[in-house]
Amino acid sequence: MLPRLRARAVSPAREAVIGPGEDPAVVLAAEGAPQHSHRRRVEPEPVAGHDSQWWNRDGIAMAVLAPAKHTVRMGNVITDGEIVVSGLTKHYKQVKAVDGLSFTIKPGRVTGFLGPNGAGKTTTLRMILNLVSPNAGTATIGGSRYADLAEPLRAVGAVLEASSAHKGRTGRNHLRVICAAAGLPASRADEAMELVGLTPAAKRKFKGYSLGMRQRLGIAAAMLGDPRVLILDEPANGLDPEGIRWMRDLLQKLAGEGRTILVSSHLLSEMELLADDVVIIAAGRLVAQGPVAEVMGNAGNVGTVRVRTPHPDTLLGALDGVGSSRGDDGALVLTGVTAEQVGDAALRAGVAIHELVTERPDLERVFLDLTAGKEAIR
Amino acid sequence: MRLVRSEFLKIRTTNVWWLFALGAVGLLVVAFAANALNMHFVLQPPTEAGQTMDPEQAAVLKALADPVALTSYMVTSGQYFGLMFVMLLGIITVTNEFHHQTATTTFLATPHRTSVIVAKAVAGGIFGIVLWLVTTALTVPATAIFLESEGITPVLGDSEVIRAVLLNGLAYALWALIGIGIGVLIRSQIGATITAMVVYTVGTAAVSIIVNLLVTALDWDWLANVQWAMPSLASNLMTSGANLPGQPAYWVGALVLVGWAVVTGLVGTLLTRSRDIS
């Protein structure tokens, strides 16, 4: 007897079980080789009969994705949705699009997959999904190759390009075609339309959809099988700020339910808000992997304090052992000190302060540092 | 089975199928009228034409005037364009996937690509057979009326006529497979449809003309048989009912057609299996 579709991790894994930085697997993976033996994983618990338990935390999803009544027959059941990429290589004529790439994506977290244009992100995702055949290496999802999954859409949902539907077919029929192929009831099409807020446009033809609506339809298609793993390629493309926020909330909720979320993007500020972990590649090779905070810390960027004052020397005199430099506009940039300490010191020294800001390194800075020198066009 | 359902839903949820069916039925009416006119003159040759006819041609006409041949000929009217539309539908079921970038979605739902091609072949074949049923349902009564009016008793119950009608159905189904093979080979929708239509119409005529010219010029009679390797002519041969003088037997046409369908289907499947989808 195989577990039902609903049977999966109940615990909100993100902070409670594997907090950033304390999960040994993430730390070790960041150093290179995936280490399975030390991994602390979120064990899925069969919760037959508790269909709506984990949905109740999710206002949108609860209403619509609530109990799928079908039981699942899977040859290869995904018990945990870990994605393991190992030595993946793809040549296109003379170009090595992906070159010996290895990384691990953990369940219960949103992982950002970053890299400059042409770094091999899309090729990698397509190799994970058996759409492009690698020259070397393997990619597995929950221990199985994609092609070996008996019910792939119930295990993995993917959003690959915005415009992937027949122009003359309605959005709803597009989803129904997929339902038929995956052996899902046609009613799932309507439920998924509801989930992404496309119900009013369900009977409109795809050619009348805006870019944002197309992206939502793609997400609906990915959610049809209520998959444990979601893979999205540049999902923010074409979404307006509200749509981006909607998607961020949705993906974080889905990750909170223990799902594996892998999102490629070039929108770094968006990734900083969304992702728990990042995998950064450039020129087809791995550059960095790990929790966002750790990757940023490893890159040697620590926070600085920016302060503007008419008497910088007096202020520096009041602060001991602080690294300082002059900013472009004459402001002081201090390291190894907090804004509170600077403020207190200024009060003691009787120095007026015109500006006092803590500056954190952002992902963009780190990304540019890490990928610098890797030629984008090969 | 669910893949066939999915493929059938793909056909049914766009406009192409009824446009093609309409086109096939419309051209069926034209083809039937033309055939009727043709046969009218076969049955009542104008006296002056009768004198100039060489004996070989007269033998063909005599064989055509046989009720069995006549009935088969009329009942399978519209085959030429019907098969073309089935082929085009087969092409479109494949090229749509690339044109609208739905191949990704399709192969995500079914990583086993051979099953997808088989499902497309079955769905296309079903479309072909439905079209065959519709055209046959129209031609049977029309043939009866036409032949009665010419003073000939139609032999719709004759085993050779029934064989011709059934083989016509097979042709309708197999042409979907040929179309799918072409669609895999030429992924561009416009490229595939135009190439296929030109080869089907102009190509068929050209091969006929070239072969006949060569036969006349070189006096190699065996060369005349080369033209039956063309799938469209083979389909026609297969459904001609009675054997006409100077033509191979009907089963040669059936073998040629099955051969084409198997080869295009296999090549299409192998290409689809190894191709990167991006």
PDB file of C-alpha atoms in Angstrom, chain B residues 62-271:
ATOM      1  CA  LYS B  62     -14.024  -1.333 -70.702  1.00  0.00           C
ATOM      2  CA  ALA B  63     -12.640  -2.553 -67.384  1.00  0.00           C
ATOM      3  CA  LEU B  64     -13.679   0.697 -65.730  1.00  0.00           C
ATOM      4  CA  ALA B  65     -17.198   0.310 -67.059  1.00  0.00           C
ATOM      5  CA  ASP B  66     -17.495  -2.961 -65.169  1.00  0.00           C
ATOM      6  CA  PRO B  67     -20.039  -2.431 -62.382  1.00  0.00           C
ATOM      7  CA  VAL B  68     -17.612  -3.548 -59.648  1.00  0.00           C
ATOM      8  CA  ALA B  69     -14.845  -1.192 -60.754  1.00  0.00           C
ATOM      9  CA  LEU B  70     -17.351   1.557 -61.302  1.00  0.00           C
ATOM     10  CA  THR B  71     -18.910   1.183 -57.887  1.00  0.00           C
ATOM     11  CA  SER B  72     -15.516   1.044 -56.143  1.00  0.00           C
ATOM     12  CA  TYR B  73     -14.368   4.070 -58.078  1.00  0.00           C
ATOM     13  CA  MET B  74     -17.398   6.127 -57.159  1.00  0.00           C
ATOM     14  CA  VAL B  75     -17.682   4.992 -53.544  1.00  0.00           C
ATOM     15  CA  THR B  76     -14.075   5.906 -52.787  1.00  0.00           C
ATOM     16  CA  SER B  77     -14.510   9.381 -54.318  1.00  0.00           C
ATOM     17  CA  GLY B  78     -12.911  12.175 -52.350  1.00  0.00           C
ATOM     18  CA  GLN B  79     -10.066   9.949 -51.251  1.00  0.00           C
ATOM     19  CA  TYR B  80      -7.435  12.153 -52.847  1.00  0.00           C
ATOM     20  CA  PHE B  81      -8.262  15.240 -50.784  1.00  0.00           C
ATOM     21  CA  GLY B  82      -9.507  13.311 -47.767  1.00  0.00           C
ATOM     22  CA  LEU B  83      -6.131  11.602 -47.390  1.00  0.00           C
ATOM     23  CA  MET B  84      -4.385  14.925 -47.815  1.00  0.00           C
ATOM     24  CA  PHE B  85      -6.348  16.446 -44.944  1.00  0.00           C
ATOM     25  CA  VAL B  86      -5.681  13.457 -42.709  1.00  0.00           C
ATOM     26  CA  MET B  87      -1.979  13.792 -43.505  1.00  0.00           C
ATOM     27  CA  LEU B  88      -2.109  17.515 -42.737  1.00  0.00           C
ATOM     28  CA  LEU B  89      -3.808  16.812 -39.420  1.00  0.00           C
ATOM     29  CA  GLY B  90      -1.094  14.288 -38.594  1.00  0.00           C
ATOM     30  CA  ILE B  91       1.547  16.890 -39.421  1.00  0.00           C
ATOM     31  CA  ILE B  92      -0.168  19.529 -37.337  1.00  0.00           C
ATOM     32  CA  THR B  93      -0.523  17.339 -34.239  1.00  0.00           C
ATOM     33  CA  VAL B  94       3.276  17.208 -34.161  1.00  0.00           C
ATOM     34  CA  THR B  95       4.290  20.640 -35.437  1.00  0.00           C
ATOM     35  CA  ASN B  96       1.812  22.344 -33.097  1.00  0.00           C
ATOM     36  CA  GLU B  97       3.851  21.041 -30.191  1.00  0.00           C
ATOM     37  CA  PHE B  98       6.873  22.934 -31.446  1.00  0.00           C
ATOM     38  CA  HIS B  99       5.065  25.906 -32.945  1.00  0.00           C
ATOM     39  CA  HIS B 100       3.241  26.627 -29.688  1.00  0.00           C
ATOM     40  CA  GLN B 101       6.061  25.271 -27.490  1.00  0.00           C
ATOM     41  CA  THR B 102       3.780  22.723 -25.887  1.00  0.00           C
ATOM     42  CA  ALA B 103       6.270  19.902 -26.460  1.00  0.00           C
ATOM     43  CA  THR B 104       7.765  20.766 -23.079  1.00  0.00           C
ATOM     44  CA  THR B 105       4.424  20.341 -21.328  1.00  0.00           C
ATOM     45  CA  THR B 106       3.641  17.167 -23.239  1.00  0.00           C
ATOM     46  CA  PHE B 107       6.935  15.480 -22.473  1.00  0.00           C
ATOM     47  CA  LEU B 108       6.841  16.601 -18.845  1.00  0.00           C
ATOM     48  CA  ALA B 109       3.522  14.813 -18.449  1.00  0.00           C
ATOM     49  CA  THR B 110       4.852  11.798 -20.354  1.00  0.00           C
ATOM     50  CA  PRO B 111       8.627  11.382 -20.302  1.00  0.00           C
ATOM     51  CA  HIS B 112       8.234   8.251 -22.445  1.00  0.00           C
ATOM     52  CA  ARG B 113       8.190   9.856 -25.818  1.00  0.00           C
ATOM     53  CA  THR B 114       7.422   6.730 -27.812  1.00  0.00           C
ATOM     54  CA  SER B 115       4.059   6.517 -26.039  1.00  0.00           C
ATOM     55  CA  VAL B 116       3.328  10.092 -27.069  1.00  0.00           C
ATOM     56  CA  ILE B 117       3.956   9.313 -30.747  1.00  0.00           C
ATOM     57  CA  VAL B 118       1.863   6.140 -30.521  1.00  0.00           C
ATOM     58  CA  ALA B 119      -0.957   8.118 -28.892  1.00  0.00           C
ATOM     59  CA  LYS B 120      -0.751  10.739 -31.627  1.00  0.00           C
ATOM     60  CA  ALA B 121      -0.876   8.015 -34.276  1.00  0.00           C
ATOM     61  CA  VAL B 122      -3.927   6.430 -32.655  1.00  0.00           C
ATOM     62  CA  ALA B 123      -5.732   9.759 -32.229  1.00  0.00           C
ATOM     63  CA  GLY B 124      -4.875  10.799 -35.799  1.00  0.00           C
ATOM     64  CA  GLY B 125      -5.944   7.369 -37.056  1.00  0.00           C
ATOM     65  CA  ILE B 126      -9.278   7.706 -35.260  1.00  0.00           C
ATOM     66  CA  PHE B 127      -9.776  11.115 -36.853  1.00  0.00           C
ATOM     67  CA  GLY B 128      -8.994   9.560 -40.239  1.00  0.00           C
ATOM     68  CA  ILE B 129     -11.446   6.733 -39.688  1.00  0.00           C
ATOM     69  CA  VAL B 130     -14.196   9.103 -38.573  1.00  0.00           C
ATOM     70  CA  LEU B 131     -13.589  11.167 -41.702  1.00  0.00           C
ATOM     71  CA  TRP B 132     -13.706   7.963 -43.750  1.00  0.00           C
ATOM     72  CA  LEU B 133     -17.019   6.985 -42.141  1.00  0.00           C
ATOM     73  CA  VAL B 134     -18.490  10.396 -42.931  1.00  0.00           C
ATOM     74  CA  THR B 135     -17.297  10.428 -46.536  1.00  0.00           C
ATOM     75  CA  THR B 136     -18.413   6.844 -47.104  1.00  0.00           C
ATOM     76  CA  ALA B 137     -21.811   7.579 -45.606  1.00  0.00           C
ATOM     77  CA  LEU B 138     -22.131  10.345 -48.211  1.00  0.00           C
ATOM     78  CA  THR B 139     -20.713   8.489 -51.215  1.00  0.00           C
ATOM     79  CA  VAL B 140     -22.682   5.254 -50.793  1.00  0.00           C
ATOM     80  CA  PRO B 141     -26.151   6.745 -51.391  1.00  0.00           C
ATOM     81  CA  ALA B 142     -24.746   9.186 -53.956  1.00  0.00           C
ATOM     82  CA  THR B 143     -23.147   6.322 -55.883  1.00  0.00           C
ATOM     83  CA  ALA B 144     -26.375   4.343 -55.833  1.00  0.00           C
ATOM     84  CA  ILE B 145     -28.339   7.314 -57.181  1.00  0.00           C
ATOM     85  CA  PHE B 146     -25.736   8.126 -59.849  1.00  0.00           C
ATOM     86  CA  LEU B 147     -25.397   4.558 -61.129  1.00  0.00           C
ATOM     87  CA  GLU B 148     -29.160   4.037 -61.165  1.00  0.00           C
ATOM     88  CA  SER B 149     -29.513   7.170 -63.246  1.00  0.00           C
ATOM     89  CA  GLU B 150     -26.916   5.782 -65.665  1.00  0.00           C
ATOM     90  CA  GLY B 151     -28.957   2.625 -65.941  1.00  0.00           C
ATOM     91  CA  ILE B 152     -26.452   0.433 -64.082  1.00  0.00           C
ATOM     92  CA  THR B 153     -27.271  -1.606 -61.015  1.00  0.00           C
ATOM     93  CA  PRO B 154     -24.773  -0.609 -58.280  1.00  0.00           C
ATOM     94  CA  VAL B 155     -23.032  -3.598 -56.671  1.00  0.00           C
ATOM     95  CA  LEU B 156     -22.458  -2.145 -53.226  1.00  0.00           C
ATOM     96  CA  GLY B 157     -22.674  -5.581 -51.638  1.00  0.00           C
ATOM     97  CA  ASP B 158     -19.945  -7.042 -53.844  1.00  0.00           C
ATOM     98  CA  SER B 159     -16.976  -8.387 -51.871  1.00  0.00           C
ATOM     99  CA  GLU B 160     -14.450  -6.497 -53.991  1.00  0.00           C
ATOM    100  CA  VAL B 161     -16.339  -3.251 -53.484  1.00  0.00           C
ATOM    101  CA  ILE B 162     -16.512  -3.828 -49.742  1.00  0.00           C
ATOM    102  CA  ARG B 163     -12.807  -4.628 -49.756  1.00  0.00           C
ATOM    103  CA  ALA B 164     -12.102  -1.387 -51.575  1.00  0.00           C
ATOM    104  CA  VAL B 165     -14.193   0.585 -49.080  1.00  0.00           C
ATOM    105  CA  LEU B 166     -12.492  -1.027 -46.073  1.00  0.00           C
ATOM    106  CA  LEU B 167      -9.033  -0.532 -47.529  1.00  0.00           C
ATOM    107  CA  ASN B 168      -9.995   3.077 -48.090  1.00  0.00           C
ATOM    108  CA  GLY B 169     -10.569   3.269 -44.334  1.00  0.00           C
ATOM    109  CA  LEU B 170      -7.133   1.786 -43.744  1.00  0.00           C
ATOM    110  CA  ALA B 171      -5.673   4.424 -46.032  1.00  0.00           C
ATOM    111  CA  TYR B 172      -7.370   7.185 -44.033  1.00  0.00           C
ATOM    112  CA  ALA B 173      -5.882   5.807 -40.811  1.00  0.00           C
ATOM    113  CA  LEU B 174      -2.386   5.225 -42.198  1.00  0.00           C
ATOM    114  CA  TRP B 175      -2.068   8.678 -43.701  1.00  0.00           C
ATOM    115  CA  ALA B 176      -2.270  10.164 -40.221  1.00  0.00           C
ATOM    116  CA  LEU B 177       0.846   8.191 -39.343  1.00  0.00           C
ATOM    117  CA  ILE B 178       2.607   9.370 -42.491  1.00  0.00           C
ATOM    118  CA  GLY B 179       1.702  12.936 -41.528  1.00  0.00           C
ATOM    119  CA  ILE B 180       3.116  12.457 -38.026  1.00  0.00           C
ATOM    120  CA  GLY B 181       6.381  11.190 -39.488  1.00  0.00           C
ATOM    121  CA  ILE B 182       6.605  14.230 -41.770  1.00  0.00           C
ATOM    122  CA  GLY B 183       5.805  16.538 -38.852  1.00  0.00           C
ATOM    123  CA  VAL B 184       8.684  15.118 -36.819  1.00  0.00           C
ATOM    124  CA  LEU B 185      11.087  15.424 -39.744  1.00  0.00           C
ATOM    125  CA  ILE B 186      10.113  19.013 -40.580  1.00  0.00           C
ATOM    126  CA  ARG B 187       9.329  20.736 -37.307  1.00  0.00           C
ATOM    127  CA  SER B 188       8.343  24.054 -38.840  1.00  0.00           C
ATOM    128  CA  GLN B 189       4.574  24.089 -39.164  1.00  0.00           C
ATOM    129  CA  ILE B 190       4.458  26.097 -42.362  1.00  0.00           C
ATOM    130  CA  GLY B 191       7.453  24.276 -43.816  1.00  0.00           C
ATOM    131  CA  ALA B 192       5.987  20.842 -43.119  1.00  0.00           C
ATOM    132  CA  THR B 193       2.469  21.563 -44.377  1.00  0.00           C
ATOM    133  CA  ILE B 194       3.578  23.295 -47.550  1.00  0.00           C
ATOM    134  CA  THR B 195       6.225  20.690 -48.358  1.00  0.00           C
ATOM    135  CA  ALA B 196       3.769  17.875 -47.784  1.00  0.00           C
ATOM    136  CA  MET B 197       1.026  19.491 -49.856  1.00  0.00           C
ATOM    137  CA  VAL B 198       3.354  20.245 -52.743  1.00  0.00           C
ATOM    138  CA  VAL B 199       4.796  16.727 -52.729  1.00  0.00           C
ATOM    139  CA  TYR B 200       1.305  15.268 -52.432  1.00  0.00           C
ATOM    140  CA  THR B 201      -0.244  17.231 -55.282  1.00  0.00           C
ATOM    141  CA  VAL B 202       2.487  18.393 -57.649  1.00  0.00           C
ATOM    142  CA  GLY B 203       4.858  15.576 -56.701  1.00  0.00           C
ATOM    143  CA  THR B 204       2.354  12.842 -57.435  1.00  0.00           C
ATOM    144  CA  ALA B 205       1.511  14.296 -60.822  1.00  0.00           C
ATOM    145  CA  ALA B 206       5.170  14.950 -61.585  1.00  0.00           C
ATOM    146  CA  VAL B 207       6.218  11.387 -60.805  1.00  0.00           C
ATOM    147  CA  SER B 208       3.391  10.083 -62.996  1.00  0.00           C
ATOM    148  CA  ILE B 209       4.363  12.322 -65.882  1.00  0.00           C
ATOM    149  CA  ILE B 210       8.099  11.705 -65.591  1.00  0.00           C
ATOM    150  CA  VAL B 211       7.633   7.948 -65.354  1.00  0.00           C
ATOM    151  CA  ASN B 212       5.285   7.902 -68.343  1.00  0.00           C
ATOM    152  CA  LEU B 213       7.676  10.058 -70.365  1.00  0.00           C
ATOM    153  CA  LEU B 214      10.573   7.775 -69.515  1.00  0.00           C
ATOM    154  CA  VAL B 215       8.550   4.697 -70.404  1.00  0.00           C
ATOM    155  CA  THR B 216       7.693   6.192 -73.777  1.00  0.00           C
ATOM    156  CA  ALA B 217      11.228   7.446 -74.407  1.00  0.00           C
ATOM    157  CA  LEU B 218      13.192   4.419 -73.232  1.00  0.00           C
ATOM    158  CA  ASP B 219      10.560   1.798 -73.831  1.00  0.00           C
ATOM    159  CA  TRP B 220      11.135   0.251 -70.396  1.00  0.00           C
ATOM    160  CA  ASP B 221       7.753  -0.998 -69.414  1.00  0.00           C
ATOM    161  CA  TRP B 222       8.805  -2.072 -65.921  1.00  0.00           C
ATOM    162  CA  LEU B 223       9.542   1.565 -65.137  1.00  0.00           C
ATOM    163  CA  ALA B 224       5.836   2.297 -65.162  1.00  0.00           C
ATOM    164  CA  ASN B 225       5.530   0.382 -61.906  1.00  0.00           C
ATOM    165  CA  VAL B 226       7.814   2.844 -60.130  1.00  0.00           C
ATOM    166  CA  GLN B 227       5.004   5.345 -59.839  1.00  0.00           C
ATOM    167  CA  TRP B 228       3.074   3.014 -57.527  1.00  0.00           C
ATOM    168  CA  ALA B 229       5.764   3.587 -54.924  1.00  0.00           C
ATOM    169  CA  MET B 230       4.241   7.048 -54.446  1.00  0.00           C
ATOM    170  CA  PRO B 231       2.033   6.702 -51.376  1.00  0.00           C
ATOM    171  CA  SER B 232      -0.830   8.693 -52.906  1.00  0.00           C
ATOM    172  CA  LEU B 233      -0.936   6.543 -56.050  1.00  0.00           C
ATOM    173  CA  ALA B 234      -0.546   3.415 -53.945  1.00  0.00           C
ATOM    174  CA  SER B 235      -3.624   4.426 -51.926  1.00  0.00           C
ATOM    175  CA  ASN B 236      -5.568   4.869 -55.118  1.00  0.00           C
ATOM    176  CA  LEU B 237      -4.398   1.519 -56.445  1.00  0.00           C
ATOM    177  CA  MET B 238      -5.347  -0.184 -53.197  1.00  0.00           C
ATOM    178  CA  THR B 239      -8.954   0.959 -53.451  1.00  0.00           C
ATOM    179  CA  SER B 240      -9.508   0.491 -57.164  1.00  0.00           C
ATOM    180  CA  GLY B 241     -11.576  -2.638 -56.555  1.00  0.00           C
ATOM    181  CA  ALA B 242     -11.218  -4.619 -59.758  1.00  0.00           C
ATOM    182  CA  ASN B 243      -7.845  -5.017 -61.394  1.00  0.00           C
ATOM    183  CA  LEU B 244      -7.398  -2.645 -64.285  1.00  0.00           C
ATOM    184  CA  PRO B 245      -5.191  -3.666 -67.195  1.00  0.00           C
ATOM    185  CA  GLY B 246      -1.608  -2.451 -66.798  1.00  0.00           C
ATOM    186  CA  GLN B 247      -1.896  -1.999 -63.031  1.00  0.00           C
ATOM    187  CA  PRO B 248      -0.439  -4.119 -60.230  1.00  0.00           C
ATOM    188  CA  ALA B 249      -2.853  -5.914 -57.910  1.00  0.00           C
ATOM    189  CA  TYR B 250      -4.550  -3.957 -55.107  1.00  0.00           C
ATOM    190  CA  TRP B 251      -2.461  -5.545 -52.367  1.00  0.00           C
ATOM    191  CA  VAL B 252       0.708  -4.092 -53.857  1.00  0.00           C
ATOM    192  CA  GLY B 253      -0.753  -0.674 -53.113  1.00  0.00           C
ATOM    193  CA  ALA B 254      -1.639  -1.749 -49.574  1.00  0.00           C
ATOM    194  CA  LEU B 255       1.892  -3.034 -48.960  1.00  0.00           C
ATOM    195  CA  VAL B 256       3.462   0.142 -50.302  1.00  0.00           C
ATOM    196  CA  LEU B 257       1.258   2.310 -48.117  1.00  0.00           C
ATOM    197  CA  VAL B 258       1.843   0.248 -44.975  1.00  0.00           C
ATOM    198  CA  GLY B 259       5.562   0.416 -45.750  1.00  0.00           C
ATOM    199  CA  TRP B 260       5.504   4.185 -45.959  1.00  0.00           C
ATOM    200  CA  ALA B 261       3.521   4.504 -42.745  1.00  0.00           C
ATOM    201  CA  VAL B 262       5.857   2.156 -40.865  1.00  0.00           C
ATOM    202  CA  VAL B 263       8.999   3.895 -42.110  1.00  0.00           C
ATOM    203  CA  THR B 264       7.799   7.444 -41.416  1.00  0.00           C
ATOM    204  CA  GLY B 265       6.381   6.366 -38.047  1.00  0.00           C
ATOM    205  CA  LEU B 266       9.620   4.645 -37.013  1.00  0.00           C
ATOM    206  CA  VAL B 267      11.866   7.473 -38.169  1.00  0.00           C
ATOM    207  CA  GLY B 268       9.595   9.965 -36.409  1.00  0.00           C
ATOM    208  CA  THR B 269       9.642   7.982 -33.168  1.00  0.00           C
ATOM    209  CA  LEU B 270      13.408   7.524 -33.161  1.00  0.00           C
ATOM    210  CA  LEU B 271      13.991  11.215 -33.853  1.00  0.00           C
TER     211      LEU B 271
END
